[in-house]
Amino acid sequence: MTQRVDLGPADQLPERQVMQVPAKQAGTDLDIAVVHAEDGGFYAVDDECSHEAVALSEGFVEDETLECPMHGAVFCLRTGAPETPPAFEPVKTHLVTVEDGHLILHPGVPHPDAD
């Protein structure tokens, strides 16, 4: 069974906002950015832009994407794929579920749409 991290009530993360989950809490090498997207869904990606080591959790949410705050690379939250330069490498995704009203992060389990 993979690790499950209870992030608290889902309604505590407003739409278009990002929560940073420290690597130590997630049991991963990198921090994880958990996003409440405009489609109402919750997504998670490694909290490091693949172009430069910049925290994506400081970025901007639009639709189902997250934009890096430094150089503007845009990543698909479902797949982790970069949609604009300067990034060309994807970021790793992690599954987020809502169970009994709580956000549950499944570190290391990719979003079903990720390759």
Short mmCIF file of N, CA, C and O in Angstrom, two decimals, residues 3 5 21-33 45-47 92-94 105-109:
data_model
loop_
_atom_site.label_atom_id
_atom_site.label_comp_id
_atom_site.label_asym_id
_atom_site.label_seq_id
_atom_site.Cartn_x
_atom_site.Cartn_y
_atom_site.Cartn_z
N GLN A 3 1.79 5.30 0.55
CA GLN A 3 1.53 6.28 1.59
C GLN A 3 0.37 7.18 1.20
O GLN A 3 0.21 7.55 0.04
N VAL A 5 -1.47 10.82 2.51
CA VAL A 5 -1.27 11.97 3.38
C VAL A 5 -2.57 12.76 3.44
O VAL A 5 -3.04 13.27 2.42
N VAL A 21 3.15 21.04 0.08
CA VAL A 21 3.31 19.94 1.02
C VAL A 21 4.80 19.64 1.09
O VAL A 21 5.40 19.25 0.09
N PRO A 22 5.41 19.84 2.27
CA PRO A 22 6.85 19.60 2.40
C PRO A 22 7.22 18.15 2.08
O PRO A 22 6.47 17.22 2.38
N ALA A 23 8.38 17.98 1.48
CA ALA A 23 8.87 16.64 1.10
C ALA A 23 8.87 15.69 2.30
O ALA A 23 8.51 14.52 2.16
N LYS A 24 9.25 16.18 3.45
CA LYS A 24 9.30 15.33 4.64
C LYS A 24 7.92 14.79 4.98
O LYS A 24 7.76 13.62 5.31
N GLN A 25 6.89 15.63 4.88
CA GLN A 25 5.52 15.20 5.17
C GLN A 25 5.03 14.22 4.11
O GLN A 25 4.34 13.25 4.42
N ALA A 26 5.40 14.47 2.84
CA ALA A 26 4.95 13.63 1.73
C ALA A 26 5.77 12.35 1.59
O ALA A 26 5.34 11.41 0.93
N GLY A 27 6.95 12.32 2.19
CA GLY A 27 7.82 11.16 2.05
C GLY A 27 8.44 11.08 0.66
O GLY A 27 8.69 10.00 0.14
N THR A 28 8.70 12.25 0.07
CA THR A 28 9.26 12.33 -1.29
C THR A 28 10.56 13.12 -1.27
O THR A 28 10.91 13.75 -0.26
N ASP A 29 11.26 13.12 -2.39
CA ASP A 29 12.50 13.89 -2.51
C ASP A 29 12.23 15.38 -2.66
O ASP A 29 13.05 16.20 -2.23
N LEU A 30 11.12 15.74 -3.30
CA LEU A 30 10.78 17.14 -3.54
C LEU A 30 9.48 17.49 -2.83
O LEU A 30 8.63 16.62 -2.62
N ASP A 31 9.32 18.78 -2.51
CA ASP A 31 8.02 19.26 -2.04
C ASP A 31 7.00 19.01 -3.14
O ASP A 31 7.36 18.86 -4.32
N ILE A 32 5.73 18.99 -2.77
CA ILE A 32 4.65 18.77 -3.73
C ILE A 32 3.70 19.96 -3.68
O ILE A 32 3.37 20.46 -2.59
N ALA A 33 3.29 20.44 -4.85
CA ALA A 33 2.31 21.52 -4.97
C ALA A 33 0.94 20.89 -5.23
O ALA A 33 0.75 20.19 -6.22
N VAL A 45 1.56 18.20 -8.31
CA VAL A 45 2.78 18.03 -9.11
C VAL A 45 3.98 18.30 -8.21
O VAL A 45 3.86 18.96 -7.17
N ASP A 46 5.14 17.79 -8.63
CA ASP A 46 6.36 18.15 -7.91
C ASP A 46 6.47 19.67 -7.89
O ASP A 46 6.21 20.33 -8.90
N ASP A 47 6.86 20.19 -6.75
CA ASP A 47 6.92 21.65 -6.58
C ASP A 47 8.25 22.22 -7.04
O ASP A 47 8.90 22.97 -6.32
N LYS A 92 6.55 15.68 -12.47
CA LYS A 92 5.87 14.48 -11.98
C LYS A 92 4.54 14.84 -11.33
O LYS A 92 4.46 15.79 -10.57
N THR A 93 3.51 14.07 -11.64
CA THR A 93 2.20 14.27 -11.02
C THR A 93 2.00 13.29 -9.87
O THR A 93 2.67 12.25 -9.81
N HIS A 94 1.07 13.62 -8.99
CA HIS A 94 0.71 12.76 -7.86
C HIS A 94 -0.82 12.78 -7.76
O HIS A 94 -1.45 13.82 -7.93
N LEU A 105 -3.54 13.06 -0.38
CA LEU A 105 -2.45 13.03 -1.35
C LEU A 105 -1.87 11.63 -1.36
O LEU A 105 -1.62 11.04 -0.30
N HIS A 106 -1.65 11.10 -2.57
CA HIS A 106 -1.06 9.78 -2.76
C HIS A 106 0.31 9.98 -3.43
O HIS A 106 0.42 9.86 -4.67
N PRO A 107 1.34 10.33 -2.64
CA PRO A 107 2.66 10.60 -3.24
C PRO A 107 3.18 9.41 -4.02
O PRO A 107 3.10 8.27 -3.55
N GLY A 108 3.70 9.69 -5.20
CA GLY A 108 4.28 8.63 -6.02
C GLY A 108 3.28 7.90 -6.90
O GLY A 108 3.67 7.12 -7.76
N VAL A 109 2.00 8.15 -6.69
CA VAL A 109 0.96 7.56 -7.55
C VAL A 109 0.59 8.63 -8.57
O VAL A 109 0.02 9.66 -8.21
#
